[in-house]
Amino acid sequence: MVNKFSRSTSFNRRALNVEGPRILNVPSPKALNVLSTKPLWFTSPRVYHRLCWVSRLFPVLILAGALLSFIILLNGGYIYVLPSLSRAFHGYGVLTFNDSVLTFNDSRNVCDIFDGRWVIDDDYPLYNASDCPFVEQGFDCLENGRKDKDYLKWRWKPKNCDIPRFNVHNVLEMLRDKRIVFVGDSMSRTQWESLICLLMTGVEDKKSVYEVNGNKITKRIRFLGVRFASFNFTIEFFRSVFLVQHGWMPRHAPKRVRSTLKLDKLDDISNEWINADVLIFNSGQWWVPGKLFETGCYFQIGNSVKLGMSIPAAYKTALSTWASWVEDTIDANRTLVFFRTFEPSHWSEKSRRFCNVTQNPLSETEGRDQSIFSESVFDVVKNMTVPITILQVTPMSAFRRDAHVGRWSDNPLVPDCSHWCLPGLPDVWNEIFLSYLLSDYGLLQGMESKVSSFPF
């Protein structure tokens, strides 16, 4: 958003307290022979005309001086003010965390929360997966035989600030009477499970936390909802891996087309997402040839099948459909909307057959800190009118080859360098998410304004 300023300034003599040229009472030639107390030059006709000219020029000089001062002030404002406003608007890390308090900082010491490094912290992990019945078996790496525990001890440390320490009691009170909804793929479900386990550490009666339909946590169910009865809030998950509708082969389509993604239509369960207090979206892991073209799934807009459309172009089109739905459907006065960016995998081969899980984080991101999917999210969101908070987890997650499930899943014969162990990396995503959520609800001491977006 660009604020345009227009100023119309009218100058007149009265406004500037400048009178017009005075009509001097010039004596007649005869009067010059009379002794006068005034000097002779004061009544000289030539000097008189000069004085008239200077008198007429005086308001012009005043006007020119005022304009010059305005230009100097405007230039100084541009140098010292506008860059700070630009950084604040675009979210270039204008927030800092000091002593677990989220505060604004000046333009000379800004903090990008996603620009940092991983450090060892003995206060981690924040929960025990064995005490949380909502961690699905495939993500509980310790229970599935992983021996090293170093991957549990890493905390994300931004360069110029600190993420506030997780305070479960503050968060539980913040979420009282709220409805939190996650929408996305299995990575979204992992973050959903992580958040529930984090919050359960502050609940005395564990039986007061339950899945609303009595379902076991599994990837095969499109809806899962966990209720915290003592605080009257729910945390829900809707499985929507593409966000848009998946349909069967349309009429007269080529034989290779078995199904299509209707890029101009949001998922048919999208009505279930409305009236949430917080919405957290993600998508990206399924936007690959193996999940699309190799299964006979192509893209469709209206009644037209787009056989030649690339995956990045289709993904951006689907995001535009999502953005239109948000702007047309979501009440921004009630609902806070987040979008979490792409989570990099760490397969050693494109065939995804070799998964080398390290004991410690990588020292370099190996190019995994960037993703066309993450870039597309920023491109679409920057043109939206509804405020969207982007959780830019791609760069920070690129270091964490050590945090993947690997062979410590419920099916050790199938390695996994896409999903993450719990406890683990998704807990840090949630710490950041909760920090922004606390600031949006104004519950962090020292807040001066709301967070509107993450760094671009």
PDB file of N, CA and C in Angstrom, residues 234-293:
ATOM      1  N   THR A 234     -11.254 -25.253  20.696  1.00  0.00           N
ATOM      2  CA  THR A 234     -10.909 -26.415  19.872  1.00  0.00           C
ATOM      3  C   THR A 234      -9.781 -26.061  18.924  1.00  0.00           C
ATOM      4  N   ILE A 235      -8.976 -27.077  18.620  1.00  0.00           N
ATOM      5  CA  ILE A 235      -7.925 -26.965  17.604  1.00  0.00           C
ATOM      6  C   ILE A 235      -8.235 -28.013  16.551  1.00  0.00           C
ATOM      7  N   GLU A 236      -8.554 -27.569  15.342  1.00  0.00           N
ATOM      8  CA  GLU A 236      -9.070 -28.461  14.305  1.00  0.00           C
ATOM      9  C   GLU A 236      -8.093 -28.571  13.134  1.00  0.00           C
ATOM     10  N   PHE A 237      -8.192 -29.692  12.439  1.00  0.00           N
ATOM     11  CA  PHE A 237      -7.379 -29.910  11.246  1.00  0.00           C
ATOM     12  C   PHE A 237      -8.269 -30.407  10.114  1.00  0.00           C
ATOM     13  N   PHE A 238      -8.157 -29.734   8.960  1.00  0.00           N
ATOM     14  CA  PHE A 238      -8.847 -30.157   7.750  1.00  0.00           C
ATOM     15  C   PHE A 238      -7.808 -30.535   6.701  1.00  0.00           C
ATOM     16  N   ARG A 239      -7.907 -31.759   6.230  1.00  0.00           N
ATOM     17  CA  ARG A 239      -6.953 -32.225   5.222  1.00  0.00           C
ATOM     18  C   ARG A 239      -7.370 -31.696   3.843  1.00  0.00           C
ATOM     19  N   SER A 240      -6.555 -30.810   3.301  1.00  0.00           N
ATOM     20  CA  SER A 240      -6.782 -30.247   1.975  1.00  0.00           C
ATOM     21  C   SER A 240      -5.408 -30.000   1.363  1.00  0.00           C
ATOM     22  N   VAL A 241      -4.876 -31.015   0.708  1.00  0.00           N
ATOM     23  CA  VAL A 241      -3.465 -30.982   0.298  1.00  0.00           C
ATOM     24  C   VAL A 241      -3.209 -29.986  -0.822  1.00  0.00           C
ATOM     25  N   PHE A 242      -4.228 -29.680  -1.641  1.00  0.00           N
ATOM     26  CA  PHE A 242      -4.065 -28.736  -2.740  1.00  0.00           C
ATOM     27  C   PHE A 242      -4.793 -27.412  -2.505  1.00  0.00           C
ATOM     28  N   LEU A 243      -5.663 -27.350  -1.533  1.00  0.00           N
ATOM     29  CA  LEU A 243      -6.531 -26.212  -1.220  1.00  0.00           C
ATOM     30  C   LEU A 243      -7.648 -26.027  -2.238  1.00  0.00           C
ATOM     31  N   VAL A 244      -7.438 -26.460  -3.483  1.00  0.00           N
ATOM     32  CA  VAL A 244      -8.485 -26.367  -4.502  1.00  0.00           C
ATOM     33  C   VAL A 244      -9.115 -27.742  -4.714  1.00  0.00           C
ATOM     34  N   GLN A 245     -10.195 -27.772  -5.483  1.00  0.00           N
ATOM     35  CA  GLN A 245     -10.963 -29.007  -5.667  1.00  0.00           C
ATOM     36  C   GLN A 245     -10.243 -30.010  -6.564  1.00  0.00           C
ATOM     37  N   HIS A 246     -10.332 -31.271  -6.168  1.00  0.00           N
ATOM     38  CA  HIS A 246      -9.838 -32.379  -6.976  1.00  0.00           C
ATOM     39  C   HIS A 246     -11.042 -33.125  -7.533  1.00  0.00           C
ATOM     40  N   GLY A 247     -11.115 -33.244  -8.850  1.00  0.00           N
ATOM     41  CA  GLY A 247     -12.269 -33.897  -9.473  1.00  0.00           C
ATOM     42  C   GLY A 247     -11.862 -34.987 -10.449  1.00  0.00           C
ATOM     43  N   TRP A 248     -12.840 -35.811 -10.828  1.00  0.00           N
ATOM     44  CA  TRP A 248     -12.564 -36.893 -11.753  1.00  0.00           C
ATOM     45  C   TRP A 248     -12.448 -36.373 -13.175  1.00  0.00           C
ATOM     46  N   MET A 249     -12.055 -37.235 -14.077  1.00  0.00           N
ATOM     47  CA  MET A 249     -11.804 -36.859 -15.460  1.00  0.00           C
ATOM     48  C   MET A 249     -13.032 -36.206 -16.091  1.00  0.00           C
ATOM     49  N   PRO A 250     -12.872 -35.020 -16.660  1.00  0.00           N
ATOM     50  CA  PRO A 250     -14.008 -34.382 -17.323  1.00  0.00           C
ATOM     51  C   PRO A 250     -14.297 -35.042 -18.677  1.00  0.00           C
ATOM     52  N   ARG A 251     -15.452 -34.785 -19.216  1.00  0.00           N
ATOM     53  CA  ARG A 251     -15.837 -35.359 -20.507  1.00  0.00           C
ATOM     54  C   ARG A 251     -14.910 -34.879 -21.623  1.00  0.00           C
ATOM     55  N   HIS A 252     -14.679 -35.759 -22.576  1.00  0.00           N
ATOM     56  CA  HIS A 252     -13.894 -35.456 -23.771  1.00  0.00           C
ATOM     57  C   HIS A 252     -12.438 -35.121 -23.453  1.00  0.00           C
ATOM     58  N   ALA A 253     -11.955 -35.462 -22.270  1.00  0.00           N
ATOM     59  CA  ALA A 253     -10.547 -35.229 -21.940  1.00  0.00           C
ATOM     60  C   ALA A 253      -9.687 -36.329 -22.562  1.00  0.00           C
ATOM     61  N   PRO A 254      -8.423 -36.056 -22.865  1.00  0.00           N
ATOM     62  CA  PRO A 254      -7.521 -37.094 -23.383  1.00  0.00           C
ATOM     63  C   PRO A 254      -7.424 -38.281 -22.425  1.00  0.00           C
ATOM     64  N   LYS A 255      -7.064 -39.427 -22.965  1.00  0.00           N
ATOM     65  CA  LYS A 255      -7.035 -40.652 -22.166  1.00  0.00           C
ATOM     66  C   LYS A 255      -6.061 -40.572 -20.994  1.00  0.00           C
ATOM     67  N   ARG A 256      -5.018 -39.799 -21.176  1.00  0.00           N
ATOM     68  CA  ARG A 256      -4.026 -39.730 -20.084  1.00  0.00           C
ATOM     69  C   ARG A 256      -4.558 -38.957 -18.868  1.00  0.00           C
ATOM     70  N   VAL A 257      -5.631 -38.226 -19.029  1.00  0.00           N
ATOM     71  CA  VAL A 257      -6.209 -37.445 -17.938  1.00  0.00           C
ATOM     72  C   VAL A 257      -7.180 -38.324 -17.152  1.00  0.00           C
ATOM     73  N   ARG A 258      -6.821 -38.611 -15.931  1.00  0.00           N
ATOM     74  CA  ARG A 258      -7.681 -39.410 -15.052  1.00  0.00           C
ATOM     75  C   ARG A 258      -8.433 -38.542 -14.047  1.00  0.00           C
ATOM     76  N   SER A 259      -7.846 -37.416 -13.700  1.00  0.00           N
ATOM     77  CA  SER A 259      -8.484 -36.483 -12.769  1.00  0.00           C
ATOM     78  C   SER A 259      -7.897 -35.101 -13.001  1.00  0.00           C
ATOM     79  N   THR A 260      -8.507 -34.106 -12.396  1.00  0.00           N
ATOM     80  CA  THR A 260      -8.009 -32.736 -12.548  1.00  0.00           C
ATOM     81  C   THR A 260      -8.082 -31.983 -11.226  1.00  0.00           C
ATOM     82  N   LEU A 261      -7.236 -30.985 -11.136  1.00  0.00           N
ATOM     83  CA  LEU A 261      -7.344 -29.995 -10.071  1.00  0.00           C
ATOM     84  C   LEU A 261      -8.043 -28.780 -10.652  1.00  0.00           C
ATOM     85  N   LYS A 262      -9.187 -28.427 -10.088  1.00  0.00           N
ATOM     86  CA  LYS A 262      -9.950 -27.280 -10.566  1.00  0.00           C
ATOM     87  C   LYS A 262      -9.380 -26.025  -9.896  1.00  0.00           C
ATOM     88  N   LEU A 263      -8.465 -25.392 -10.604  1.00  0.00           N
ATOM     89  CA  LEU A 263      -7.686 -24.309 -10.020  1.00  0.00           C
ATOM     90  C   LEU A 263      -8.516 -23.090  -9.663  1.00  0.00           C
ATOM     91  N   ASP A 264      -9.692 -22.971 -10.250  1.00  0.00           N
ATOM     92  CA  ASP A 264     -10.542 -21.809  -9.987  1.00  0.00           C
ATOM     93  C   ASP A 264     -11.631 -22.083  -8.951  1.00  0.00           C
ATOM     94  N   LYS A 265     -11.552 -23.239  -8.281  1.00  0.00           N
ATOM     95  CA  LYS A 265     -12.551 -23.582  -7.269  1.00  0.00           C
ATOM     96  C   LYS A 265     -11.856 -24.077  -6.006  1.00  0.00           C
ATOM     97  N   LEU A 266     -12.163 -23.423  -4.897  1.00  0.00           N
ATOM     98  CA  LEU A 266     -11.549 -23.852  -3.647  1.00  0.00           C
ATOM     99  C   LEU A 266     -12.143 -25.189  -3.206  1.00  0.00           C
ATOM    100  N   ASP A 267     -11.437 -25.896  -2.354  1.00  0.00           N
ATOM    101  CA  ASP A 267     -11.855 -27.210  -1.877  1.00  0.00           C
ATOM    102  C   ASP A 267     -13.316 -27.191  -1.436  1.00  0.00           C
ATOM    103  N   ASP A 268     -14.022 -28.290  -1.721  1.00  0.00           N
ATOM    104  CA  ASP A 268     -15.462 -28.331  -1.423  1.00  0.00           C
ATOM    105  C   ASP A 268     -15.768 -28.360   0.066  1.00  0.00           C
ATOM    106  N   ILE A 269     -14.757 -28.486   0.917  1.00  0.00           N
ATOM    107  CA  ILE A 269     -14.992 -28.427   2.367  1.00  0.00           C
ATOM    108  C   ILE A 269     -14.649 -27.048   2.927  1.00  0.00           C
ATOM    109  N   SER A 270     -14.413 -26.071   2.052  1.00  0.00           N
ATOM    110  CA  SER A 270     -13.963 -24.758   2.509  1.00  0.00           C
ATOM    111  C   SER A 270     -14.992 -24.050   3.396  1.00  0.00           C
ATOM    112  N   ASN A 271     -16.273 -24.371   3.238  1.00  0.00           N
ATOM    113  CA  ASN A 271     -17.275 -23.748   4.105  1.00  0.00           C
ATOM    114  C   ASN A 271     -17.070 -24.096   5.572  1.00  0.00           C
ATOM    115  N   GLU A 272     -16.395 -25.227   5.818  1.00  0.00           N
ATOM    116  CA  GLU A 272     -16.132 -25.643   7.194  1.00  0.00           C
ATOM    117  C   GLU A 272     -15.050 -24.792   7.860  1.00  0.00           C
ATOM    118  N   TRP A 273     -14.310 -24.045   7.076  1.00  0.00           N
ATOM    119  CA  TRP A 273     -13.210 -23.258   7.629  1.00  0.00           C
ATOM    120  C   TRP A 273     -13.663 -21.886   8.124  1.00  0.00           C
ATOM    121  N   ILE A 274     -14.858 -21.484   7.704  1.00  0.00           N
ATOM    122  CA  ILE A 274     -15.343 -20.144   8.043  1.00  0.00           C
ATOM    123  C   ILE A 274     -15.661 -20.068   9.546  1.00  0.00           C
ATOM    124  N   ASN A 275     -15.669 -18.862  10.070  1.00  0.00           N
ATOM    125  CA  ASN A 275     -16.020 -18.584  11.469  1.00  0.00           C
ATOM    126  C   ASN A 275     -15.000 -19.127  12.463  1.00  0.00           C
ATOM    127  N   ALA A 276     -13.771 -19.309  12.000  1.00  0.00           N
ATOM    128  CA  ALA A 276     -12.682 -19.627  12.925  1.00  0.00           C
ATOM    129  C   ALA A 276     -12.109 -18.315  13.465  1.00  0.00           C
ATOM    130  N   ASP A 277     -11.506 -18.385  14.631  1.00  0.00           N
ATOM    131  CA  ASP A 277     -10.827 -17.216  15.164  1.00  0.00           C
ATOM    132  C   ASP A 277      -9.423 -17.097  14.585  1.00  0.00           C
ATOM    133  N   VAL A 278      -8.825 -18.240  14.273  1.00  0.00           N
ATOM    134  CA  VAL A 278      -7.496 -18.270  13.655  1.00  0.00           C
ATOM    135  C   VAL A 278      -7.494 -19.345  12.573  1.00  0.00           C
ATOM    136  N   LEU A 279      -6.988 -18.997  11.403  1.00  0.00           N
ATOM    137  CA  LEU A 279      -6.839 -19.934  10.293  1.00  0.00           C
ATOM    138  C   LEU A 279      -5.363 -20.019   9.923  1.00  0.00           C
ATOM    139  N   ILE A 280      -4.827 -21.247   9.824  1.00  0.00           N
ATOM    140  CA  ILE A 280      -3.436 -21.460   9.428  1.00  0.00           C
ATOM    141  C   ILE A 280      -3.414 -22.386   8.218  1.00  0.00           C
ATOM    142  N   PHE A 281      -2.987 -21.859   7.071  1.00  0.00           N
ATOM    143  CA  PHE A 281      -2.957 -22.636   5.837  1.00  0.00           C
ATOM    144  C   PHE A 281      -1.534 -23.059   5.492  1.00  0.00           C
ATOM    145  N   ASN A 282      -1.445 -24.163   4.734  1.00  0.00           N
ATOM    146  CA  ASN A 282      -0.196 -24.516   4.075  1.00  0.00           C
ATOM    147  C   ASN A 282      -0.499 -25.429   2.905  1.00  0.00           C
ATOM    148  N   SER A 283       0.381 -25.446   1.922  1.00  0.00           N
ATOM    149  CA  SER A 283       0.259 -26.342   0.775  1.00  0.00           C
ATOM    150  C   SER A 283       1.564 -26.313   0.006  1.00  0.00           C
ATOM    151  N   GLY A 284       1.902 -27.421  -0.621  1.00  0.00           N
ATOM    152  CA  GLY A 284       3.130 -27.454  -1.420  1.00  0.00           C
ATOM    153  C   GLY A 284       3.702 -28.835  -1.636  1.00  0.00           C
ATOM    154  N   GLN A 285       3.632 -29.697  -0.605  1.00  0.00           N
ATOM    155  CA  GLN A 285       4.284 -30.997  -0.697  1.00  0.00           C
ATOM    156  C   GLN A 285       3.688 -31.889  -1.792  1.00  0.00           C
ATOM    157  N   TRP A 286       2.427 -31.709  -2.111  1.00  0.00           N
ATOM    158  CA  TRP A 286       1.782 -32.554  -3.117  1.00  0.00           C
ATOM    159  C   TRP A 286       1.887 -31.976  -4.524  1.00  0.00           C
ATOM    160  N   TRP A 287       2.435 -30.794  -4.653  1.00  0.00           N
ATOM    161  CA  TRP A 287       2.554 -30.157  -5.963  1.00  0.00           C
ATOM    162  C   TRP A 287       3.845 -30.600  -6.653  1.00  0.00           C
ATOM    163  N   VAL A 288       3.917 -31.881  -6.943  1.00  0.00           N
ATOM    164  CA  VAL A 288       5.080 -32.480  -7.605  1.00  0.00           C
ATOM    165  C   VAL A 288       4.581 -33.431  -8.684  1.00  0.00           C
ATOM    166  N   PRO A 289       5.391 -33.707  -9.711  1.00  0.00           N
ATOM    167  CA  PRO A 289       4.948 -34.589 -10.800  1.00  0.00           C
ATOM    168  C   PRO A 289       4.471 -35.954 -10.321  1.00  0.00           C
ATOM    169  N   GLY A 290       5.142 -36.505  -9.292  1.00  0.00           N
ATOM    170  CA  GLY A 290       4.755 -37.832  -8.814  1.00  0.00           C
ATOM    171  C   GLY A 290       3.351 -37.886  -8.246  1.00  0.00           C
ATOM    172  N   LYS A 291       2.892 -36.789  -7.698  1.00  0.00           N
ATOM    173  CA  LYS A 291       1.539 -36.723  -7.135  1.00  0.00           C
ATOM    174  C   LYS A 291       0.517 -36.221  -8.159  1.00  0.00           C
ATOM    175  N   LEU A 292       1.003 -35.683  -9.277  1.00  0.00           N
ATOM    176  CA  LEU A 292       0.108 -35.088 -10.260  1.00  0.00           C
ATOM    177  C   LEU A 292       0.183 -35.830 -11.595  1.00  0.00           C
ATOM    178  N   PHE A 293       1.097 -35.430 -12.453  1.00  0.00           N
ATOM    179  CA  PHE A 293       1.133 -35.939 -13.817  1.00  0.00           C
ATOM    180  C   PHE A 293       1.300 -37.454 -13.883  1.00  0.00           C
TER     181      PHE A 293
END
